[in-house]
PDB file of C-alpha atoms in Angstrom:
ATOM      1  CA  PRO A   1      72.248 121.233 116.527  1.00  0.00           C
ATOM      2  CA  ALA A   2      72.259 118.233 114.089  1.00  0.00           C
ATOM      3  CA  SER A   3      69.888 115.847 116.395  1.00  0.00           C
ATOM      4  CA  ASN A   4      69.688 114.242 119.763  1.00  0.00           C
ATOM      5  CA  SER A   5      70.458 110.411 120.993  1.00  0.00           C
ATOM      6  CA  LYS A   6      69.938 108.613 124.036  1.00  0.00           C
ATOM      7  CA  LYS A   7      72.686 106.979 126.159  1.00  0.00           C
ATOM      8  CA  ASN A   8      72.229 105.413 129.539  1.00  0.00           C
ATOM      9  CA  GLY A   9      68.797 107.284 129.598  1.00  0.00           C
ATOM     10  CA  VAL A  10      70.440 110.644 129.141  1.00  0.00           C
ATOM     11  CA  THR A  11      69.757 112.730 125.993  1.00  0.00           C
ATOM     12  CA  MET A  12      72.872 113.500 124.260  1.00  0.00           C
ATOM     13  CA  PRO A  13      73.006 116.384 121.800  1.00  0.00           C
ATOM     14  CA  LYS A  14      74.794 115.952 118.589  1.00  0.00           C
ATOM     15  CA  ILE A  15      76.337 118.979 117.079  1.00  0.00           C
ATOM     16  CA  ASN A  16      78.365 119.505 113.668  1.00  0.00           C
ATOM     17  CA  GLY A  17      82.155 119.426 113.865  1.00  0.00           C
ATOM     18  CA  ASN A  18      82.161 123.206 112.965  1.00  0.00           C
ATOM     19  CA  GLU A  19      80.086 124.023 116.053  1.00  0.00           C
ATOM     20  CA  ILE A  20      82.896 122.773 118.865  1.00  0.00           C
ATOM     21  CA  LYS A  21      84.085 125.593 120.755  1.00  0.00           C
ATOM     22  CA  PRO A  22      86.944 125.404 123.434  1.00  0.00           C
ATOM     23  CA  GLY A  23      85.610 124.099 126.758  1.00  0.00           C
ATOM     24  CA  ASN A  24      83.044 121.914 125.075  1.00  0.00           C
ATOM     25  CA  VAL A  25      83.073 118.164 126.283  1.00  0.00           C
ATOM     26  CA  ILE A  26      82.524 115.694 123.482  1.00  0.00           C
ATOM     27  CA  GLU A  27      82.463 111.814 123.055  1.00  0.00           C
ATOM     28  CA  HIS A  28      84.969 110.686 120.279  1.00  0.00           C
ATOM     29  CA  GLN A  29      86.534 107.313 119.675  1.00  0.00           C
ATOM     30  CA  GLY A  30      84.800 105.817 122.701  1.00  0.00           C
ATOM     31  CA  SER A  31      86.048 108.289 125.207  1.00  0.00           C
ATOM     32  CA  VAL A  32      85.126 111.501 126.776  1.00  0.00           C
ATOM     33  CA  TRP A  33      87.351 114.568 125.457  1.00  0.00           C
ATOM     34  CA  ARG A  34      87.381 118.525 126.316  1.00  0.00           C
ATOM     35  CA  ALA A  35      88.154 120.833 123.449  1.00  0.00           C
ATOM     36  CA  MET A  36      91.213 122.917 124.597  1.00  0.00           C
ATOM     37  CA  LYS A  37      91.636 124.777 121.332  1.00  0.00           C
ATOM     38  CA  CYS A  38      89.813 125.353 117.986  1.00  0.00           C
ATOM     39  CA  ASN A  39      90.805 126.934 114.724  1.00  0.00           C
ATOM     40  CA  SER A  40      88.398 127.114 111.860  1.00  0.00           C
ATOM     41  CA  VAL A  41      90.427 126.527 108.512  1.00  0.00           C
ATOM     42  CA  LYS A  42      89.124 127.377 105.141  1.00  0.00           C
ATOM     43  CA  PRO A  43      91.494 126.081 102.677  1.00  0.00           C
ATOM     44  CA  GLY A  44      91.617 127.325  98.910  1.00  0.00           C
ATOM     45  CA  LYS A  45      90.842 123.881  97.814  1.00  0.00           C
ATOM     46  CA  GLY A  46      88.191 121.642  99.362  1.00  0.00           C
ATOM     47  CA  GLY A  47      85.856 122.052 102.180  1.00  0.00           C
ATOM     48  CA  ALA A  48      86.428 124.031 105.511  1.00  0.00           C
ATOM     49  CA  PHE A  49      87.037 122.012 108.735  1.00  0.00           C
ATOM     50  CA  ASN A  50      87.500 122.920 112.333  1.00  0.00           C
ATOM     51  CA  GLN A  51      91.011 121.700 113.746  1.00  0.00           C
ATOM     52  CA  VAL A  52      90.533 120.815 117.474  1.00  0.00           C
ATOM     53  CA  GLU A  53      93.099 120.089 119.989  1.00  0.00           C
ATOM     54  CA  LEU A  54      91.337 117.587 122.519  1.00  0.00           C
ATOM     55  CA  ARG A  55      92.172 116.353 125.895  1.00  0.00           C
ATOM     56  CA  ASN A  56      91.134 112.917 127.178  1.00  0.00           C
ATOM     57  CA  LEU A  57      89.176 113.383 130.477  1.00  0.00           C
ATOM     58  CA  ILE A  58      89.841 109.876 131.400  1.00  0.00           C
ATOM     59  CA  ASN A  59      93.621 109.360 131.051  1.00  0.00           C
ATOM     60  CA  GLY A  60      94.671 113.008 130.238  1.00  0.00           C
ATOM     61  CA  SER A  61      96.063 112.339 126.709  1.00  0.00           C
ATOM     62  CA  LYS A  62      95.952 114.693 123.828  1.00  0.00           C
ATOM     63  CA  LEU A  63      94.781 114.616 120.348  1.00  0.00           C
ATOM     64  CA  ASN A  64      94.602 116.831 117.332  1.00  0.00           C
ATOM     65  CA  GLU A  65      91.609 116.173 115.315  1.00  0.00           C
ATOM     66  CA  ARG A  66      89.885 117.734 112.284  1.00  0.00           C
ATOM     67  CA  PHE A  67      86.281 117.965 112.087  1.00  0.00           C
ATOM     68  CA  ARG A  68      84.390 118.961 109.050  1.00  0.00           C
ATOM     69  CA  ALA A  69      80.954 120.566 109.092  1.00  0.00           C
ATOM     70  CA  SER A  70      79.196 117.605 107.662  1.00  0.00           C
ATOM     71  CA  GLU A  71      80.535 115.313 110.757  1.00  0.00           C
ATOM     72  CA  THR A  72      78.350 115.128 113.918  1.00  0.00           C
ATOM     73  CA  VAL A  73      79.776 114.478 117.503  1.00  0.00           C
ATOM     74  CA  GLU A  74      77.928 113.769 120.694  1.00  0.00           C
ATOM     75  CA  ARG A  75      78.394 116.612 123.140  1.00  0.00           C
ATOM     76  CA  VAL A  76      78.484 115.474 126.685  1.00  0.00           C
ATOM     77  CA  ARG A  77      76.935 117.378 129.441  1.00  0.00           C
ATOM     78  CA  LEU A  78      78.972 116.499 132.695  1.00  0.00           C
ATOM     79  CA  GLU A  79      76.995 116.556 135.990  1.00  0.00           C
ATOM     80  CA  GLN A  80      78.672 118.983 138.569  1.00  0.00           C
ATOM     81  CA  LYS A  81      78.120 118.305 142.300  1.00  0.00           C
ATOM     82  CA  ASP A  82      79.011 120.427 145.175  1.00  0.00           C
ATOM     83  CA  PHE A  83      81.470 118.418 147.810  1.00  0.00           C
ATOM     84  CA  GLN A  84      82.663 119.628 151.168  1.00  0.00           C
ATOM     85  CA  PHE A  85      86.386 118.639 151.772  1.00  0.00           C
ATOM     86  CA  LEU A  86      86.633 116.720 155.070  1.00  0.00           C
ATOM     87  CA  PHE A  87      90.299 115.062 155.663  1.00  0.00           C
ATOM     88  CA  ASP A  88      93.521 114.307 154.085  1.00  0.00           C
ATOM     89  CA  ASN A  89      94.287 110.367 154.056  1.00  0.00           C
ATOM     90  CA  ASP A  90      97.819 109.288 153.102  1.00  0.00           C
ATOM     91  CA  ASP A  91      97.286 108.831 149.496  1.00  0.00           C
ATOM     92  CA  SER A  92      93.786 110.332 149.025  1.00  0.00           C
ATOM     93  CA  PHE A  93      91.325 113.171 150.011  1.00  0.00           C
ATOM     94  CA  ALA A  94      87.743 112.746 151.501  1.00  0.00           C
ATOM     95  CA  PHE A  95      84.935 114.540 150.278  1.00  0.00           C
ATOM     96  CA  MET A  96      81.170 114.459 151.179  1.00  0.00           C
ATOM     97  CA  ASP A  97      78.248 115.116 148.979  1.00  0.00           C
ATOM     98  CA  GLN A  98      76.578 118.258 150.114  1.00  0.00           C
ATOM     99  CA  GLU A  99      73.122 116.580 149.056  1.00  0.00           C
ATOM    100  CA  SER A 100      73.208 112.889 149.753  1.00  0.00           C
ATOM    101  CA  PHE A 101      75.990 113.124 152.398  1.00  0.00           C
ATOM    102  CA  GLU A 102      77.755 110.273 150.986  1.00  0.00           C
ATOM    103  CA  GLN A 103      81.558 110.230 151.273  1.00  0.00           C
ATOM    104  CA  ILE A 104      84.109 109.506 148.207  1.00  0.00           C
ATOM    105  CA  ASP A 105      87.836 109.266 148.401  1.00  0.00           C
ATOM    106  CA  LEU A 106      89.908 110.662 145.581  1.00  0.00           C
ATOM    107  CA  GLN A 107      93.360 109.923 144.772  1.00  0.00           C
ATOM    108  CA  LYS A 108      95.885 112.797 145.609  1.00  0.00           C
ATOM    109  CA  ASP A 109      97.354 112.439 141.995  1.00  0.00           C
ATOM    110  CA  PHE A 110      93.710 112.880 140.490  1.00  0.00           C
ATOM    111  CA  VAL A 111      93.289 116.204 142.563  1.00  0.00           C
ATOM    112  CA  GLY A 112      96.762 117.076 141.470  1.00  0.00           C
ATOM    113  CA  ASP A 113      98.776 120.438 142.823  1.00  0.00           C
ATOM    114  CA  GLN A 114      95.592 122.211 143.704  1.00  0.00           C
ATOM    115  CA  GLY A 115      95.379 119.584 146.664  1.00  0.00           C
ATOM    116  CA  ALA A 116      97.626 121.785 148.647  1.00  0.00           C
ATOM    117  CA  PHE A 117      94.875 124.709 148.788  1.00  0.00           C
ATOM    118  CA  LEU A 118      92.459 122.209 150.259  1.00  0.00           C
ATOM    119  CA  GLN A 119      91.234 123.470 153.487  1.00  0.00           C
ATOM    120  CA  ASP A 120      88.860 121.959 156.151  1.00  0.00           C
ATOM    121  CA  GLY A 121      85.118 122.625 155.276  1.00  0.00           C
ATOM    122  CA  MET A 122      86.019 123.819 151.874  1.00  0.00           C
ATOM    123  CA  ILE A 123      82.900 123.478 149.261  1.00  0.00           C
ATOM    124  CA  VAL A 124      84.392 122.236 145.955  1.00  0.00           C
ATOM    125  CA  GLN A 125      82.737 121.154 142.407  1.00  0.00           C
ATOM    126  CA  ILE A 126      83.243 117.651 141.361  1.00  0.00           C
ATOM    127  CA  GLU A 127      82.343 116.672 137.853  1.00  0.00           C
ATOM    128  CA  PHE A 128      81.110 113.382 136.977  1.00  0.00           C
ATOM    129  CA  TYR A 129      80.390 111.598 133.651  1.00  0.00           C
ATOM    130  CA  ASN A 130      78.347 108.413 134.406  1.00  0.00           C
ATOM    131  CA  GLU A 131      79.240 108.394 137.944  1.00  0.00           C
ATOM    132  CA  THR A 132      82.757 108.500 137.391  1.00  0.00           C
ATOM    133  CA  PRO A 133      84.610 111.547 138.588  1.00  0.00           C
ATOM    134  CA  LEU A 134      86.683 113.678 135.818  1.00  0.00           C
ATOM    135  CA  GLY A 135      87.695 116.885 137.645  1.00  0.00           C
ATOM    136  CA  VAL A 136      87.940 118.897 140.862  1.00  0.00           C
ATOM    137  CA  ALA A 137      87.352 122.723 140.857  1.00  0.00           C
ATOM    138  CA  LEU A 138      88.504 124.581 143.816  1.00  0.00           C
ATOM    139  CA  PRO A 139      87.152 128.069 144.542  1.00  0.00           C
ATOM    140  CA  ASP A 140      89.065 130.591 142.420  1.00  0.00           C
ATOM    141  CA  GLN A 141      90.629 132.226 145.667  1.00  0.00           C
ATOM    142  CA  VAL A 142      91.669 131.224 149.003  1.00  0.00           C
ATOM    143  CA  THR A 143      93.266 132.774 151.994  1.00  0.00           C
ATOM    144  CA  VAL A 144      96.431 131.430 153.430  1.00  0.00           C
ATOM    145  CA  GLU A 145      98.927 132.622 155.961  1.00  0.00           C
ATOM    146  CA  VAL A 146     102.569 133.470 155.137  1.00  0.00           C
ATOM    147  CA  GLN A 147     104.752 131.118 157.276  1.00  0.00           C
ATOM    148  CA  GLU A 148     108.400 132.309 156.098  1.00  0.00           C
ATOM    149  CA  THR A 149     109.204 135.363 154.170  1.00  0.00           C
ATOM    150  CA  GLU A 150     112.222 137.919 153.969  1.00  0.00           C
ATOM    151  CA  PRO A 151     111.842 140.823 156.525  1.00  0.00           C
ATOM    152  CA  VAL A 152     110.601 144.033 155.171  1.00  0.00           C
ATOM    153  CA  VAL A 153     113.251 146.600 153.822  1.00  0.00           C
ATOM    154  CA  LYS A 154     112.350 150.195 154.159  1.00  0.00           C
ATOM    155  CA  GLY A 155     112.607 152.162 150.882  1.00  0.00           C
ATOM    156  CA  GLN A 156     111.852 148.900 148.808  1.00  0.00           C
ATOM    157  CA  THR A 157     108.255 149.277 148.453  1.00  0.00           C
ATOM    158  CA  ALA A 158     108.394 151.796 145.572  1.00  0.00           C
ATOM    159  CA  ALA A 159     109.922 149.336 143.145  1.00  0.00           C
ATOM    160  CA  ASN A 160     107.813 146.758 141.313  1.00  0.00           C
ATOM    161  CA  SER A 161     109.603 143.596 142.998  1.00  0.00           C
ATOM    162  CA  PHE A 162     108.333 140.610 144.594  1.00  0.00           C
ATOM    163  CA  LYS A 163     110.040 138.309 147.052  1.00  0.00           C
ATOM    164  CA  PRO A 164     109.536 134.590 147.601  1.00  0.00           C
ATOM    165  CA  ALA A 165     106.990 133.407 150.823  1.00  0.00           C
ATOM    166  CA  ILE A 166     106.110 129.853 151.670  1.00  0.00           C
ATOM    167  CA  CYS A 167     102.499 129.548 152.824  1.00  0.00           C
ATOM    168  CA  ASP A 168     101.297 127.337 155.784  1.00  0.00           C
ATOM    169  CA  ASN A 169     100.190 124.970 153.187  1.00  0.00           C
ATOM    170  CA  GLY A 170     103.716 124.457 152.081  1.00  0.00           C
ATOM    171  CA  VAL A 171     103.212 126.454 148.607  1.00  0.00           C
ATOM    172  CA  ARG A 172     105.849 128.969 147.401  1.00  0.00           C
ATOM    173  CA  VAL A 173     104.469 132.237 146.100  1.00  0.00           C
ATOM    174  CA  MET A 174     105.851 135.569 145.150  1.00  0.00           C
ATOM    175  CA  VAL A 175     104.558 138.420 147.443  1.00  0.00           C
ATOM    176  CA  PRO A 176     105.080 142.177 147.393  1.00  0.00           C
ATOM    177  CA  PRO A 177     107.909 143.358 149.741  1.00  0.00           C
ATOM    178  CA  PHE A 178     105.655 144.738 152.546  1.00  0.00           C
ATOM    179  CA  ILE A 179     104.075 141.611 153.274  1.00  0.00           C
ATOM    180  CA  ALA A 180     105.576 140.016 156.537  1.00  0.00           C
ATOM    181  CA  GLN A 181     105.555 136.781 158.267  1.00  0.00           C
ATOM    182  CA  GLY A 182     102.134 135.723 159.723  1.00  0.00           C
ATOM    183  CA  GLU A 183      99.993 137.910 157.528  1.00  0.00           C
ATOM    184  CA  ARG A 184      96.946 136.361 155.586  1.00  0.00           C
ATOM    185  CA  ILE A 185      97.171 136.718 151.778  1.00  0.00           C
ATOM    186  CA  VAL A 186      94.660 135.767 148.964  1.00  0.00           C
ATOM    187  CA  VAL A 187      96.117 133.373 146.462  1.00  0.00           C
ATOM    188  CA  GLN A 188      94.471 132.247 143.116  1.00  0.00           C
ATOM    189  CA  THR A 189      94.269 128.414 143.322  1.00  0.00           C
ATOM    190  CA  GLU A 190      94.891 128.164 139.435  1.00  0.00           C
TER     191      GLU A 190
END
């Protein structure tokens, strides 16, 4: 690493532009960005650089940027806290901090489509940067009940086919033909 700097009492490590990897969170142009894709380019003429696709964690915009090995950027460490899902308001979800028991509300559009998988008492991880929530991570898998699907047809289980089903949370998924209404299935939240 190049060096360190202090911001709001927190030590921010500086890294060279060619050390940026996918998943790293950096401070760039006065905002917080997550590296989505990185590509090291070594042209025949001139110095090597790292072509990085960035996504803004505040407003969701995207940016393609070139970082030379001689440039340094501040790598940001996000704070991750465990929260318990409490209930669904009209336009937001209520969560409780597992350590301080403080309650926060996050807008439904901030949580996104994964909000359909929230279940009472579920523990989620919320990422913070300077006390500002940036993202919500649900458990990798949840168990839901199939509310509606086509009936089981004999002899159809041998084929590698799937049929549509609607879960108790309203999400449509594709399930194997032997799954019947009322059965519980495990679904990937992503």
